[in-house]
Coordinates of C-alpha atoms and ligand atoms in Angstrom, one line a residue:
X1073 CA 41.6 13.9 -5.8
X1074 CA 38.5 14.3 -4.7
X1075 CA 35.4 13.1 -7.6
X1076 CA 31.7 14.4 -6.8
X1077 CA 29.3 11.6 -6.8
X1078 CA 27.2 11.0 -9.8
X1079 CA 23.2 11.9 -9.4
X1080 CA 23.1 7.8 -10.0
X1081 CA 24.8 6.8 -7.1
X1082 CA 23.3 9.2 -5.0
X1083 CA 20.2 7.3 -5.9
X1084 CA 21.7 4.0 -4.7
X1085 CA 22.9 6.0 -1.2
X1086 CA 19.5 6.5 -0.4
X1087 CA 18.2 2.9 -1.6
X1088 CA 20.9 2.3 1.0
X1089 CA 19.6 4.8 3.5
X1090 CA 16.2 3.8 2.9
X1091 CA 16.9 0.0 3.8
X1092 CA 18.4 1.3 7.1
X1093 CA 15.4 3.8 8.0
X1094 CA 13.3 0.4 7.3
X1095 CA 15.5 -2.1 9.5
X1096 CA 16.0 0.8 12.4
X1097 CA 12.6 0.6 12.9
X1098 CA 11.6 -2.7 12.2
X1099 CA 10.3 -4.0 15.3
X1100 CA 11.4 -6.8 17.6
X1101 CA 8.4 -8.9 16.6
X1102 CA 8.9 -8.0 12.8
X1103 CA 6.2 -5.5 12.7
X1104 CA 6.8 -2.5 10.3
X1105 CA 5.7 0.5 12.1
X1106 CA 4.1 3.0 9.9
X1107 CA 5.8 5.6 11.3
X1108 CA 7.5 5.5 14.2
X1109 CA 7.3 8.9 16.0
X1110 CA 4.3 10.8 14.5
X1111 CA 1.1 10.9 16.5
X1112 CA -1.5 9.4 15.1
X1113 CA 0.5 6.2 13.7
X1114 CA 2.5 5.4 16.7
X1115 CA 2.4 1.8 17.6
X1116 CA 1.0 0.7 15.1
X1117 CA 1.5 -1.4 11.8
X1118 CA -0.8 -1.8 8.7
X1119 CA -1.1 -4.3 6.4
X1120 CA -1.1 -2.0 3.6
X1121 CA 2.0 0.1 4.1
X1122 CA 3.5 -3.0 5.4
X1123 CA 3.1 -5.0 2.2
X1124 CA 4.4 -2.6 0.2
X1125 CA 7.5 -1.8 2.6
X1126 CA 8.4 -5.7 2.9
X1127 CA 8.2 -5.6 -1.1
X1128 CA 10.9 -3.5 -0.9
X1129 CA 12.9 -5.2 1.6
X1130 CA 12.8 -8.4 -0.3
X1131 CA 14.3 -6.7 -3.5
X1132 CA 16.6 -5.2 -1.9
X1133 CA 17.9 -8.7 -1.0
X1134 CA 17.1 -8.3 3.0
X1135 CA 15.0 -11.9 2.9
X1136 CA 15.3 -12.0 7.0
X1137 CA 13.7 -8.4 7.5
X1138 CA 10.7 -9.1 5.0
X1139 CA 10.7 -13.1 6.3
X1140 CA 10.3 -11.1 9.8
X1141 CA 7.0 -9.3 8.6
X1142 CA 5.5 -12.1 7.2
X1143 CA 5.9 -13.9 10.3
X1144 CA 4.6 -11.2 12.1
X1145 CA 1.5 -11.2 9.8
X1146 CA 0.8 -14.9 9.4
X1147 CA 1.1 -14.8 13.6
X1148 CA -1.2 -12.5 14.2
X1149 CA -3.8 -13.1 11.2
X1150 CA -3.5 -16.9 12.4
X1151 CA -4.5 -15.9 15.9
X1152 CA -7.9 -14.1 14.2
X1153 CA -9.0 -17.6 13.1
X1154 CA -11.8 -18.1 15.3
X1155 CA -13.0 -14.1 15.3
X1156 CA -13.5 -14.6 11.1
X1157 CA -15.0 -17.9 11.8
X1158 CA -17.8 -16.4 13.4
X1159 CA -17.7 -13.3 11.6
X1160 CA -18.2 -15.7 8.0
X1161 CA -21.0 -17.8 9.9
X1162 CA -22.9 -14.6 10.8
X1163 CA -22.9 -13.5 7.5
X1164 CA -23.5 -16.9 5.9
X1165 CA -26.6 -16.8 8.3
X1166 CA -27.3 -13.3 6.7
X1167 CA -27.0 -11.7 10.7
X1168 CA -25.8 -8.7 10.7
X1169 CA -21.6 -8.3 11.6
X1170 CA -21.0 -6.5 14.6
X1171 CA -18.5 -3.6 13.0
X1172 CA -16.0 -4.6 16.1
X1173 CA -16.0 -8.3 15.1
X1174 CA -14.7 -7.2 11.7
X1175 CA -11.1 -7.6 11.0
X1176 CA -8.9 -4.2 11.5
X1177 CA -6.6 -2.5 9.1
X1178 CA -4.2 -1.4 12.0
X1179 CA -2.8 -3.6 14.5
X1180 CA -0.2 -2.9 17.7
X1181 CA 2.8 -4.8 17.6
X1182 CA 1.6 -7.6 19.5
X1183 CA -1.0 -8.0 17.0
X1184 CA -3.8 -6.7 19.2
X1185 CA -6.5 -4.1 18.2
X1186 CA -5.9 -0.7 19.3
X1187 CA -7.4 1.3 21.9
X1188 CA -8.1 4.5 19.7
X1189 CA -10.5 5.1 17.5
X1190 CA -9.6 4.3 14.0
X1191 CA -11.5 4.3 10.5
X1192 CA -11.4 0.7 10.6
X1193 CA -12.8 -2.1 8.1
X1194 CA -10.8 -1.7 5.0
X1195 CA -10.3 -5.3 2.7
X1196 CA -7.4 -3.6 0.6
X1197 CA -4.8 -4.2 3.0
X1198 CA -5.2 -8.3 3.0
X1199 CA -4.9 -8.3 -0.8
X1200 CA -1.9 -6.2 -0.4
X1201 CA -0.5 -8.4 2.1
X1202 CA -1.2 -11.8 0.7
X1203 CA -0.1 -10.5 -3.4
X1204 CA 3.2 -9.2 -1.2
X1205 CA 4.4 -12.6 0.4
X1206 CA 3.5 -14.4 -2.5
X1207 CA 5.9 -12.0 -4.1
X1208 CA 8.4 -12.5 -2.0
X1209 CA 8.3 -16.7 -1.4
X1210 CA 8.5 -16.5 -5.0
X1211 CA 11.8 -14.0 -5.5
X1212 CA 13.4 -15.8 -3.0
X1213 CA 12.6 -19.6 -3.7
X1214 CA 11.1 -20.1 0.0
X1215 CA 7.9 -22.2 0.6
X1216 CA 4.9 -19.9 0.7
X1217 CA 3.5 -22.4 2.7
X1218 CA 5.4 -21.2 5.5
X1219 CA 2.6 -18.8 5.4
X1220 CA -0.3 -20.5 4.8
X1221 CA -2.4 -20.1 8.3
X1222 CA -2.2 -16.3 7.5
X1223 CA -3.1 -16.7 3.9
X1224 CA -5.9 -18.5 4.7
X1225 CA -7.7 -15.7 6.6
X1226 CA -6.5 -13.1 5.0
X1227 CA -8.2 -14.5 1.8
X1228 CA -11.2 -15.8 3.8
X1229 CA -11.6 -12.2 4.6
X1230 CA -11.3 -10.4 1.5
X1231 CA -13.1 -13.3 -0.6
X1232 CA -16.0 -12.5 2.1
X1233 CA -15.9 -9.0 2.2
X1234 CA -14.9 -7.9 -1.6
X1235 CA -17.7 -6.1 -2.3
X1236 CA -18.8 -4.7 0.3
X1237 CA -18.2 -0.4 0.8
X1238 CA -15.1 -0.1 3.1
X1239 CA -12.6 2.8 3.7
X1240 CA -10.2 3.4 0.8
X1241 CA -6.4 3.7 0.9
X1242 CA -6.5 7.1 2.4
X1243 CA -9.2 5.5 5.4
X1244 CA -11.9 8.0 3.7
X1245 CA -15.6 7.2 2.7
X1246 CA -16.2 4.3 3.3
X1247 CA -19.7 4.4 2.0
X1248 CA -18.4 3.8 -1.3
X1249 CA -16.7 1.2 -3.4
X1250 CA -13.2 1.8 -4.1
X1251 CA -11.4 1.0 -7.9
X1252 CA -8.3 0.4 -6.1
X1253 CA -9.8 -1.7 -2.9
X1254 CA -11.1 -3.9 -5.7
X1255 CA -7.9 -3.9 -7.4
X1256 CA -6.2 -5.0 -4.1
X1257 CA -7.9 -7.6 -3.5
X1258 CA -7.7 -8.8 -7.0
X1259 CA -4.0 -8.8 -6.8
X1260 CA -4.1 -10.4 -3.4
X1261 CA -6.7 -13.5 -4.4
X1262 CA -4.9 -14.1 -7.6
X1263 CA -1.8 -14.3 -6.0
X1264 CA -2.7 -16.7 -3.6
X1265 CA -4.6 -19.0 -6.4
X1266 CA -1.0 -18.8 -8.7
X1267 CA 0.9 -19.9 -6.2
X1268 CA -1.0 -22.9 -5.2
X1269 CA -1.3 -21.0 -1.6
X1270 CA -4.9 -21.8 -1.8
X1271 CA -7.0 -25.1 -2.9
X1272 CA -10.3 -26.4 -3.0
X1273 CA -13.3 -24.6 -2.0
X1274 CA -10.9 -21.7 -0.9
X1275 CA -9.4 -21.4 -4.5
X1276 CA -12.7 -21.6 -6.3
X1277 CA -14.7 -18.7 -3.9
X1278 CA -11.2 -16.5 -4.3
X1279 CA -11.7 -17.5 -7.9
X1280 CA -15.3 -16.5 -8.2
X1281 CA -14.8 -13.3 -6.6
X1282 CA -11.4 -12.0 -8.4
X1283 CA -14.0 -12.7 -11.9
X1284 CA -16.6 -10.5 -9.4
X1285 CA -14.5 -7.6 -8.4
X1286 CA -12.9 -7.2 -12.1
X1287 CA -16.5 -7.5 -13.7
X1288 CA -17.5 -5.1 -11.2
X1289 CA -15.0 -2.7 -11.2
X1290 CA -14.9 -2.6 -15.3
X1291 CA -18.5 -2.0 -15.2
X1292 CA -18.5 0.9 -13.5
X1293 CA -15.4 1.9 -12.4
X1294 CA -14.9 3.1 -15.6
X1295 CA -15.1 6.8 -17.3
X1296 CA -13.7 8.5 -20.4
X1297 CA -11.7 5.7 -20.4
X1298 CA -10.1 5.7 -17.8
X1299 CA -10.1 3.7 -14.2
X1300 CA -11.8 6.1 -11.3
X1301 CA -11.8 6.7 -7.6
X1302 CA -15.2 4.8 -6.8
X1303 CA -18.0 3.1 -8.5
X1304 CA -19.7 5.6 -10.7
X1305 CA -17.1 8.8 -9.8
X1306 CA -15.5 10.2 -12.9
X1307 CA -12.6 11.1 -10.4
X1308 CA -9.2 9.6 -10.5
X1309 CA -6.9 8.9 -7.4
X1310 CA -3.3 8.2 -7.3
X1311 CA -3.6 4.8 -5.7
X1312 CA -5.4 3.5 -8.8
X1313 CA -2.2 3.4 -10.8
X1314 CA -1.8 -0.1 -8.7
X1315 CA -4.8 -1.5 -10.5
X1316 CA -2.3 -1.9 -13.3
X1317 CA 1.0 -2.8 -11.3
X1318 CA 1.3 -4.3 -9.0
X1319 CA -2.1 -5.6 -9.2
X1320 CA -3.4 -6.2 -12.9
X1321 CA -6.6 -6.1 -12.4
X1322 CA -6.6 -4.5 -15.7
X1323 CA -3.7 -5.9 -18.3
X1324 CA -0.8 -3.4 -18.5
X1325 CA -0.9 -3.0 -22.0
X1326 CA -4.3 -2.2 -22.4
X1327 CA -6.1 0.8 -23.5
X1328 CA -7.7 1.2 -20.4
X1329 CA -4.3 0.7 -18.3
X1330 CA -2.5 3.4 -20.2
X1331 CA -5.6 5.7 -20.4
X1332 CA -5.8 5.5 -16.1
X1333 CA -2.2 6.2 -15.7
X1334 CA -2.2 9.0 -18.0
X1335 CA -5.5 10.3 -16.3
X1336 CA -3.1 10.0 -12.8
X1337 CA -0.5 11.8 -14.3
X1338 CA -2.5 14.6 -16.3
X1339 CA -4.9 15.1 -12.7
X1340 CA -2.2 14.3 -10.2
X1341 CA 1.5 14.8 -11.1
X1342 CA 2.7 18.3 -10.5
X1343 CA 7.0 18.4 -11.2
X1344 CA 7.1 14.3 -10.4
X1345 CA 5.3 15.1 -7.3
X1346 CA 1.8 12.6 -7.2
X1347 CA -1.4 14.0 -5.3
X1348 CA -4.0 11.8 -4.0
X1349 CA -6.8 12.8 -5.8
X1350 CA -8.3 16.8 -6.4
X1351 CA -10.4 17.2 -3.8
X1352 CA -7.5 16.2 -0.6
X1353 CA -7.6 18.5 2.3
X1354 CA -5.3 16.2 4.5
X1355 CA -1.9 18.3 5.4
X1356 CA -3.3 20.8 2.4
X1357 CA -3.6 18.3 0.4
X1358 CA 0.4 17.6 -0.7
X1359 CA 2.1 15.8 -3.1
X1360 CA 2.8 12.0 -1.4
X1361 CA 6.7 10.4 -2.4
X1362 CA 5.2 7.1 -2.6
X1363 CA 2.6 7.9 -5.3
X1364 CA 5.4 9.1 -7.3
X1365 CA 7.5 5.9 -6.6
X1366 CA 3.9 3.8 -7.8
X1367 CA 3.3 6.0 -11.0
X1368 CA 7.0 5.5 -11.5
X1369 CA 6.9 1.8 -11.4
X1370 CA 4.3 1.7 -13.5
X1371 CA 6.2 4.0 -16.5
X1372 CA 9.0 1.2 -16.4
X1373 CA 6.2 -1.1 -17.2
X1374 CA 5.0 0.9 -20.4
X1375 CA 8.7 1.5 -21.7
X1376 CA 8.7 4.9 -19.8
X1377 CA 12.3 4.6 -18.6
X1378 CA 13.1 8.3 -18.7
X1379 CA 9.5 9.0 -17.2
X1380 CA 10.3 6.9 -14.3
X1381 CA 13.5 8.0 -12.9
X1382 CA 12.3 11.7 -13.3
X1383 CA 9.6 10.4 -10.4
X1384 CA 12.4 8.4 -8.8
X1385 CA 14.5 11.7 -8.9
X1386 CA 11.7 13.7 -7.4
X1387 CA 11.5 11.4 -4.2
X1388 CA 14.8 11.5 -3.5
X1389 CA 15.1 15.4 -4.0
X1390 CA 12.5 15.4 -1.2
X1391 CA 14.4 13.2 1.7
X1392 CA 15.9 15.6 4.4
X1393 CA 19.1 16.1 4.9
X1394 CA 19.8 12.9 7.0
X1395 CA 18.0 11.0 4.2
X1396 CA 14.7 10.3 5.6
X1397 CA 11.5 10.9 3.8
X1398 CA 8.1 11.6 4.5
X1399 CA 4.6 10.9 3.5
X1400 CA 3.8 13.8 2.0
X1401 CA 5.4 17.7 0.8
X1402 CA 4.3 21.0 0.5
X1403 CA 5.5 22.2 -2.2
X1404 CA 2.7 21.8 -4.3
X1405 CA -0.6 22.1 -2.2
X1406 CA -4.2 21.5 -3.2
X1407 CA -6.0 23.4 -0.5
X1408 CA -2.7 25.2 1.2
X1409 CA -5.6 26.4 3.8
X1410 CA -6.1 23.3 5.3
X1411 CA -2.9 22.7 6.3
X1412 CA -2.5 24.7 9.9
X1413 CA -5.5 22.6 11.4
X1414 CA -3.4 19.1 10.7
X1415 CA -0.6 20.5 11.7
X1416 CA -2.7 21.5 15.1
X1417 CA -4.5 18.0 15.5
X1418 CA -1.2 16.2 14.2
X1419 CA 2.0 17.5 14.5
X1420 CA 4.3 17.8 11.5
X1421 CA 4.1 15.5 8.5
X1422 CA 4.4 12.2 9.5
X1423 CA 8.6 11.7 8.6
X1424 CA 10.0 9.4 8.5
X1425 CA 7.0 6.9 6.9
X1426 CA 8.2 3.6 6.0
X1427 CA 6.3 3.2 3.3
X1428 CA 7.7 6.1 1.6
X1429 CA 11.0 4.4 1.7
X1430 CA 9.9 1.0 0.8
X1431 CA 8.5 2.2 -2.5
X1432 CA 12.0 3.4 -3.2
X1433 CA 13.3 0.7 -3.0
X1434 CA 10.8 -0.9 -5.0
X1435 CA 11.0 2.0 -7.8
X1436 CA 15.1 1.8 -7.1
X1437 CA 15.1 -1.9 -8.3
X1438 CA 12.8 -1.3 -10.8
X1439 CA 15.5 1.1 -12.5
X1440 CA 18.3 -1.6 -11.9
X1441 CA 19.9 0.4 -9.0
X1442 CA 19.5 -2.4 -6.7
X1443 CA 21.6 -4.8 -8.9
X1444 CA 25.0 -4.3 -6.9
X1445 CA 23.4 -4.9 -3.4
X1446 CA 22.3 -7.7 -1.7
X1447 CA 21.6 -7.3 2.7
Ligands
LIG474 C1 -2.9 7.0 5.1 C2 -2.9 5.5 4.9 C3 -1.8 4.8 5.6 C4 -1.6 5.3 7.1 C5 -0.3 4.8 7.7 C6 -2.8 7.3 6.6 O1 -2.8 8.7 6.7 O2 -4.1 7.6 4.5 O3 -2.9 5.1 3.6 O4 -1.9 3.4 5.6 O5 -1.6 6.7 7.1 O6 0.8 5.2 7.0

C-alpha cells in the first residue's frame, strides 16, 4: 500500500533538501556562497546572507557546517585587524576614510576583496554576523571565544560606523540611514555584550552606541506607528520585520513591534509572498522567499502559529521541482516592466540562493519541524 505524504512532512523533506543545497555548496574554506552559479554573486560570500544561512545550519543541528562559517569569518575579519586599525585612527583624528579602506560587505572565498565593482560599505552585515555566532556558541554550548579575534572587529566596525549613511539590505541608497541597518547592528553589539564576547572599553563604546542607534532609530524611524525604511521615510520595507526578531531593537511585544509587522504585512505580503518595499524595480520587483520565512518567524513570536506556516507553506510551494529555491518569484510583481532589463544584465533569478534556504530552516525549526533531525 502505497500512503501519500502529508503537506507536514513534505515541509520536513525540504528542511532536509534545504540543508543539502546549503552543505553542496558550502565551500572548502567554510564560506557560504551566496549563490553559487548566478552572475553577479558568483564567488562571493556576505556576511549578511551568511549569518542568516549559518543560523539555519546550527538549528538544524549541522554544528560542523555553521562552526565552518564562523571560522571562515573570524579568519578573514581577523586578518582586517590592521586595515580597521587605521581606518578607526583616521577617523578618531577626524581625516577623512578613504571609501577603499573601509571594510566590504562581500568577500571571495579566500577572504580577499573582489575585483568588481560592488555597492560596498554596509555595517548591517557585522551585526548580523556577530548576533549569529553568538547564537550559535550559545545553542550549542561551544566557547564563543573561539571567535573572539573576529568579534572584535566586527564590533569595532559597527560600533565605529553605526551611524553613519551606508547601503541597506538590498545595497541601495546609501545616502540614507536604514531602520533595519540600525537594527542590525543593535542585535549584533548586544549580542556580543550578553555573551561576555566583549569587555572593557569595547563593551562600554558597543554599549553606548546600541543606547545610540535605538534612541536614534525611535526618534525618527518612526511613523503612524510603525517602524520605517529610513530616517524620516513613512515607507516600510520587509527587512524591518528583523528589528523585532531576530534583533529587538524594539521589544516584541510592543505596540510599535506589532504595529511594524502589521505595516510589512498590510504593504508587502501578497498570498504569503513578502516584497521588499513598494517602490522595487529589481527583477520587477518580486515577492523574496526569505522575507516570507522572516515575517513568518516573527508571527510565531506574537502567537501567530497559523499565520506562520501559511508563509512557511508559501516558500516551499515556490522551490522547483528538484527542491531548490530562489531569491525572488514572479508571481506577484511590482513593476512587471522592469523585469526584461535584469533579466538582460543578469540572467535568470538568482536560484538557488542560500539564504532563501537557510531562513527555511530557521522558519522550519521555528514550527517544530526540525525536532526529529539532527546532521
Ligand atoms: C541582495 C542582498 C544580498 C545579495 C546576495 C543582493 O541582490 O540585495 O541583500 O545580500 O544579493 O544574496
Amino acid at each position: 500500500m502505497t500512503t501519500t505524504p502529508s503537506r507536514t512532512d513534505l515541509l520536513v523533506g525540504l528542511a532536509h533538501r534545504s540543508h543539502a543545497v546549503i552543505r553542496e555548496h558550502q565551500h572548502h574554506t567554510g564560506a557560504y556562497p551566496a549563490s553559487p552559479a548566478f552572475s553577479a554573486y558568483r564567488g562571493y560570500a556576505w556576511l549578511r546572507d551568511g549569518g542568516f544561512i549559518a543560523e539555519g545550519m546550527s538549528r538544524y543541528g549541522d554544528v560542523a557546517s555553521a562552526n565552518d562559517f564562523h571560522d571562515w569569518v573570524d579568519r578573514t575579519l581577523g586578518a582586517r585587524r590592521s586595515q580597521l586599525d587605521e581606518v578607526l585612527a583616521l577617523r578618531t583624528a577626524g581625516a577623512p576614510v578613504p571609501p577603499s579602506l573601509l571594510l566590504p560587505t562581500r568577500f571571495r572565498f579566500d577572504g580577499a576583496d573582489g575585483d568588481d565593482e560592488w555597492w560596498d560599505f554596509q555595517t548591517d552585515g557585522y551585526g548580523t554576523w556577530v548576533w549569529a555566532v553568538v547564537e550559535h556558541a550559545r545553542r550549542h554550548a561551544l566557547d564563543v571565544s573561539r571567535w573572539r579575534a573576529g568579534i572584535e572587529v566586527a564590533v569595532d566596525f559597527a560600533t565605529a560606523f553605526w551611524d553613519q549613511p551606508c547601503y541597506d539590505w538590498w545595497e541601495e541608497h546609501d545616502e540614507q540611514r536604514h531602520v533595519s541597518t540600525l537594527g542590525s547592528v543593535v542585535g549584533g553589539l548586544e549580542a556580543a555584550q550578553g555573551c561576555g564576547a566583549i569587555t572593557g572599553e569595547r563593551a562600554e563604546a558597543a554599549r553606548v552606541a546600541v543606547a545610540g542607534a535605538r534612541e536614534l532609530a525611535l526618534a525618527e524611524g518612526v511613523a503612524d506607528g510603525h517602524l520605517t525604511k529610513w530616517l524620516g521615510s513613512a515607507e516600510v520595507d520587509g527587512s524591518l520585520s528583523a528589528c523585532v526578531v531576530p534583533f529587538g531593537l524594539v521589544e516584541p511585544s510592543s505596540a510599535l513591534a506589532r504595529e511594524t509587522l502589521a505595516a510589512v504585512a498590510r504593504d508587502l505580503d501578497v498570498d504569503g509572498g513578502v516584497h521588499r518595499f513598494r517602490a522595487d524595480v529589481f527583477y520587477g520587483g518580486g515577492q523574496w522567499l526569505l522575507l516570507s520565512a522572516l515575517l513568518g518567524w516573527n508571527l510565531v513570536r506574537q502567537g501567530d502559529v497559523d499565520g506562520a506556516r501559511h508563509l512557511l507553506e508559501w516558500v516551499a510551494d515556490h522551490a522547483t521541482d528538484t527542491g531548490e529555491m530562489p531569491e525572488q518569484v514572479d508571481d506577484h510583481l511590482l513593476h512587471p516592466g522592469s523585469r526584461a532589463e535584469w533579466v538582460e544584465r543578469w540572467g535568470s533569478v538568482a536560484t538557488p540562493l542560500l539564504w532563501s534556504h537557510g531562513m527555511f530552516l530557521v522558519l522550519a525549526d521555528e514550527l517544530g519541524l526540525l525536532e526529529e533531525t539532527s546532521a
